[in-house]
Amino acid sequence: MLKILHTADWQIGRRFASFHGDAAALLRNQRLETVQAIAKLATERGIDAVLVAGDVFEDNQVSDETLRRTMNALQGFEGPWVLLPGNHDAALSESAWTRLEALRAVPANVRLALQATPITLCEGRLQVLPAPLCARQEVMDVTEWFDGAPGGGAALRVGLAHGSVTETLPDQADAHNPIAKDRAASAGLDYLALGDWHGTLQVDARTWYAGTPEPDRFRSKEPGNVLIVTIAEHGAEPVVEPVRVGRYRWLREEKPVFEAEGITALDGWLNSLDEPDSVILRLSLSGELNLGLREELETVLETHRARLHYLDVDDTGIALQPSEDDLADMRAKGFVREAVLSLQEIQQGDDEGMREAATRALRILYREQKALRA
Amino acid sequence: MNRLWIRSLEVETFRQYRKPVLVNGIGRDLTVLAGENEIGKSTLLAALEAAFFERWKSAPSIESFRPYESEASPRVAVSFSLGETEYRLEKIFSQRAEGGMSLVCGDGQRWEGERAEKQLEELLDFEHSPKGRSKPEHHGVTGTLWIHQGDAWKPVQPNARSQTALGQMFDAEMTDLLGGEHGEALRRRVQALRDGYLTKTGKLRKEYQDQVDELEACRNERAGAQRRLAEFEQQVDQLSRLRRSLREFTKKALIERAREKHQAARARKSEVQALERRAEQAREALRSAEAELKLGRRELAERQELVEGVESGRKELQGLREQLAPLDGEIAEREKTLREAEEALKAARGEQETARKETQRAHRAVRAREISEKLSALEDRHARARAAAESRAKAREALGKIRVEPEGLVELESLERDLRVERERLKAVATELAYEITGSRRVSLDGERLQGEGNLSVTGESRLEIDGAGSIRIRAGQANTGEIEASLRSLEARRTELLERMAAPDAATARQLLERRRSAERELDHQDERLATYAPGGLEELEAQLSETRAELKAPEADGVNRDPPPDMQAAEEALSSAEESVAARLQQQEASAGAFQDVRERSSKLRARVGVLDEKQQEREAQLAQARDAEPDRELARRVAELEREVDEKKKSLATASGAHEASAPAEVAAEVERTEKALQELKAEKERLEREQHGLERELRAAGRDGLAETVGDLDVKYRHLEAEVAQIRARAHAVDLLHVTLEAARADADEAIVRPVVERMQPYIRQLLPGARPVVSPELGLTGILRDGRKEGFESLSIGTREQLAVLMRLAYADLLTEAGVPVAVILDDALAASDDQRRERMKQILFQAAKKFQVIVFTCHAGAYRDTGGQFIDLETSLPGSTGNA
């Protein structure tokens, strides 16, 4: 019996351009911390070998420092690691891998699967058939050679590849680097460990995508896991256990906001989120508010911005409707009232830029009026 | 209806009015109060204002209203009605007990003092000044409508109270419309916000523009890093290609195979080269045999040539000798002919010399004759000239002896005349002595002996001595005898001197001498002329000429040729010519003969020389031939040459065989193959080296570049760019919003302003249409008239003419009054000479307008132009007649 930890798509060195300030730096660092967590988990769970199914690095052109730090992060597990080049870090003539070798930074227990040749581990009990990508995009199925690879006797036969299993993945999946969906069967594999798809996904009983251990986008399904695969013997069906290791939760929510009650409800929902400092939330708001309530909403959002790791609000769906109360509140009489009405008219117009400007103008006017009154 | 009607005004001890005056009968509608300047129209307006608005206790007012140097208290009383109610208002301006105010209503109600003031304020909506004299702003609406003399042309600006009153009249929400102080403060804040983001011209302020620039810089930086990354990736691909290519080299053993091919080609080439060498050796043997043959043939040809030379030399010598034999006879013959020709030439030359001498002699004879003729003519002229010269000399000599000059003679004759006169005078005074000496006694007068008888004249003092008898002293005549005698002596002395100078004994001789002198001078002139004729160049020159000619004549005679008579000139010349022709002919003959002689001699000597040379050569050739034949006889030589020819033929055949073998081995193709395979091998080696070099270079380069983590740099720059982009978008959005707010607020404010002034504009429009067709009033939010719009152009109030300004100012008041009247406020419009600068046409229109307006409210016009305002259609009050004794009644 062997216990294998299957993971993929670490994409170390990835930047998060749509995040401002410290949030992006924290997200970047977290990926390394998650790798450390995987090493720790492997040790704790007595794992025999860790297989990383491609895209260890975000790009072949990550810095030497990133390369070294990644190797350092593996220290927590002293068993064998097999690192496979994916489309982000393809085994090109010059790559992160060649540089790692040149730097002599690869620890002894780490195997770089740069060639399509079997790797035998665990005193001959495990035969890993790697299918490294030697180009960013391969047109042919690089796992084809598994079928003809000589058998390892009683050793477990495990494939390690990075790409898209044909006719299986949802539409948005990459059409490059195809992998035959019956490869595990045709090559007589006990298990086929795949990478590229960022969510944890089972293709068949012996074929799994581990998904990225640290989520990095809103649209992935089931990210944040590694798979602990237990195989009793050659030919036995593997037992696959997803284990959560990711820290951040990437959430996308759409919420309607009408009247004061809407704001209260939104506030309640935000308060209900667990571990708020691990939440990355993209909130799309819609509805209609008067000027006073719009300011109130802003206050609520500011409060949660400070609580959550990151809060991105798209409020373009909120219509700003100054009420009679607003106008009274603003002492908007005479020409000021006329100006408010003009801005409201622009808000109803066709020009999106002008609509936005009018909404902002109304909010500024409201604040200025309040400030004057104060 | 609350219409105000000022009916009458009473004034007493008020400024120029010391005695009471009453202006009565003021009409309800339009009233004109006309009067000359100084009559006190402005005082009446001041009195009206005082009655309504001034406090009676106000010291400055009292002081201002009192007549000059008067202590009396000014008094004003006004009767007016408001609607149907009549009032009488009376004020006595004084702080004394007599001072006070009363307001009496027609219904009998009466107010006194301060209560009366309050009541009046309420009735007419104004307030008294809290202290001192009232000012226009205290006059409320009414004050605005009363125009003082000289103020009409000033800009119309209602005071605050009337503004409010006016505003209240037509729109109770005016203050709301303007937003009040709060609205203004908001405008200021928004303006400040806008200015914080944008410049006056609507561009982003520098601090924000800097961020936009930073964004742009970041975009460029990111693009640069992306480009570098793309280049890097291309290089990685290139490295892969290189490695693939190099693997091909090893896999297919490209270089080894090329090397084998090259070696095979080179072996083939060696074989070809051996064949080539054999052919070359055959060619060399042939060349050498041919050279031998060539030498033998030449020797044979030389031998034949030598034999032929000996034979032909012998023949030639013989021919020459035959030519030489007859030449000696010809030489002797030619020499003889030459000697004869020389003799003939010598004879002809002798004859020519004789003829020439004869010709010379003839020439000389002719010449001697000519000189001799010339000499006799010269001698003749010389003789004549010498005669003239001699005569001239004689005349000159004679002239030199005569010393009488015509001037001296004139002087002498004058002296003679004077002497005669003086002598006559002396004779006249002289004492006549008649003597008759008879005795022997010696009688002498002044030493001169007298003898016989005679007469004597004694002048001066004389002594008559008689021997033995003593002497008698005679003193003649008168006292001046001495003087005359002295003069006489002087004259005589001068005459004597003159005559001596002239070398003449007396005057007659002197005259003869002068005559002779003149004759001599004429002779001199005559001889000068003759001399000039015969010897124009002077006698000496003539003599020189003469001696020269004589010498010339003498010369031919010296050679003695002239012993024989001279020959005839023509004959001599003809003889000479013939002799010369003869010499020429003989000379020609002699030259021809000499030439022929020379020719034949030369021919002979040349032939002789040639024979000598040939002879020598012939001997040499014969010796040479003999020597050659000794060495190799002619037959031996011919045999050897034939042998050599056979040898050459054999060598040619050998060469053909060797060359054929070489050509058959395709040497060009073999050489090309060697070249091709060598080149291919070199190129493959070079290509491999190049690929390896490039590979190593790229590996080094990529390894160095990879260290920097270009992808992470691009990622970082992307983060920075997106962040900046979001910030700039925020700035732009906020600036846009603030600008929109500002523009919207300002537009709303402008609309509000327009709404506020609309009622005033609407009331004024009908009046303006009558006065200035096509013009519209421009009214400020404070309800002041700031100008007019004419032909779409704004004309500021200040830019209009004084006349137009005062007319518009009146119209503006009428518009205010319209509004107030409509609102039930009692108003009256009073104009004190307010249209002074208007022309006739405009005044007519204004009269019509005032008449119409007065149907709505009371209008009172003070004017000094009675004639111009008599026909307004309203009440006309002539102040001159209605104020009896009012003017100058002090």
XYZ file of N, CA, C and O in Angstrom, chain B residues 9 11 14-17 21 23 33-48 149 832-833 862-864 879-880 883 886-889:
148
model
N -48.984 121.546 -1.945
C -47.790 121.656 -1.103
C -47.665 123.096 -0.638
O -47.772 124.028 -1.453
N -45.171 125.719 1.577
C -43.809 125.833 2.099
C -43.632 127.215 2.701
O -44.107 128.204 2.134
N -38.514 128.128 4.149
C -37.821 126.889 3.733
C -36.854 127.248 2.626
O -37.274 127.589 1.511
N -35.575 127.245 3.011
C -34.507 127.635 2.078
C -34.836 128.957 1.409
O -35.089 129.947 2.095
N -35.021 128.981 0.058
C -35.184 130.291 -0.581
C -36.584 130.878 -0.365
O -36.805 132.044 -0.580
N -37.510 129.998 0.063
C -38.869 130.515 0.338
C -38.951 130.995 1.780
O -39.094 130.190 2.708
N -45.486 129.886 0.421
C -45.956 129.695 -0.958
C -46.834 128.456 -0.975
O -46.685 127.557 -0.139
N -48.416 125.531 -3.656
C -48.609 124.944 -4.984
C -49.866 124.118 -4.874
O -49.904 123.095 -4.184
N -45.019 120.936 -13.489
C -44.777 122.169 -12.740
C -43.629 122.872 -13.453
O -42.477 122.412 -13.398
N -43.987 123.961 -14.170
C -42.986 124.623 -15.002
C -42.546 125.922 -14.381
O -43.349 126.633 -13.795
N -41.297 126.245 -14.489
C -40.799 127.512 -13.964
C -39.364 127.715 -14.409
O -38.656 126.730 -14.681
N -38.961 128.975 -14.496
C -37.590 129.289 -14.898
C -36.599 128.678 -13.903
O -36.974 128.308 -12.792
N -35.373 128.665 -14.301
C -34.316 128.281 -13.355
C -34.362 129.249 -12.183
O -34.792 130.385 -12.328
N -33.930 128.832 -11.021
C -33.839 129.662 -9.815
C -35.192 129.889 -9.166
O -35.280 130.497 -8.109
N -36.253 129.411 -9.811
C -37.554 129.699 -9.191
C -37.766 128.822 -7.961
O -38.561 129.139 -7.081
N -37.043 127.677 -7.904
C -37.136 126.890 -6.670
C -37.828 125.559 -6.862
O -38.441 125.028 -5.944
N -37.725 125.009 -8.048
C -38.388 123.719 -8.306
C -37.773 122.618 -7.424
O -38.490 121.843 -6.819
N -36.407 122.604 -7.407
C -35.735 121.566 -6.616
C -36.041 121.745 -5.132
O -36.115 120.774 -4.382
N -36.225 122.994 -4.705
C -36.575 123.258 -3.300
C -37.947 122.677 -2.991
O -38.170 122.113 -1.911
N -38.842 122.769 -3.986
C -40.168 122.206 -3.768
C -40.086 120.687 -3.605
O -40.755 120.116 -2.745
N -39.221 120.030 -4.442
C -39.052 118.568 -4.322
C -38.423 118.218 -2.966
O -38.876 117.290 -2.288
N -37.445 119.040 -2.590
C -36.815 118.824 -1.276
C -37.851 118.987 -0.171
O -37.868 118.225 0.821
N -38.751 119.954 -0.326
C -39.774 120.186 0.694
C -40.721 118.999 0.782
O -41.122 118.575 1.868
N -41.041 118.426 -0.417
C -41.912 117.243 -0.430
C -41.249 116.084 0.324
O -41.884 115.419 1.143
N -32.931 116.520 -9.858
C -32.290 117.160 -11.004
C -30.822 116.701 -11.099
O -30.117 116.671 -10.095
N -37.532 115.589 -11.598
C -37.080 116.990 -11.548
C -36.119 117.217 -12.712
O -34.957 116.789 -12.658
N -36.648 117.824 -13.743
C -35.839 118.065 -14.953
C -35.056 116.798 -15.359
O -33.871 116.845 -15.655
N -41.236 118.259 -12.859
C -40.722 119.633 -12.719
C -39.917 119.930 -13.964
O -39.091 119.106 -14.386
N -40.141 121.104 -14.548
C -39.334 121.427 -15.733
C -39.109 122.925 -15.843
O -39.921 123.710 -15.353
N -38.016 123.295 -16.481
C -37.769 124.701 -16.750
C -38.113 125.019 -18.211
O -37.899 126.122 -18.683
N -45.351 127.843 -12.453
C -44.958 128.283 -11.108
C -44.759 129.791 -11.062
O -44.935 130.418 -10.031
N -44.413 130.399 -12.187
C -44.192 131.861 -12.242
C -45.458 132.601 -11.801
O -45.401 133.563 -11.059
N -47.086 131.138 -8.000
C -46.398 131.445 -6.736
C -46.203 132.952 -6.660
O -45.088 133.431 -6.786
N -43.404 134.589 -4.747
C -42.664 133.501 -4.108
C -41.174 133.599 -4.381
O -40.378 133.272 -3.535
N -40.854 134.014 -5.605
C -39.420 134.111 -5.883
C -38.910 135.464 -5.461
O -39.614 136.471 -5.569
N -37.742 135.449 -5.009
C -37.069 136.680 -4.598
C -37.841 137.412 -3.527
O -37.778 138.620 -3.406
N -38.639 136.693 -2.756
C -39.455 137.334 -1.712
C -38.749 137.376 -0.378
O -39.374 137.439 0.642
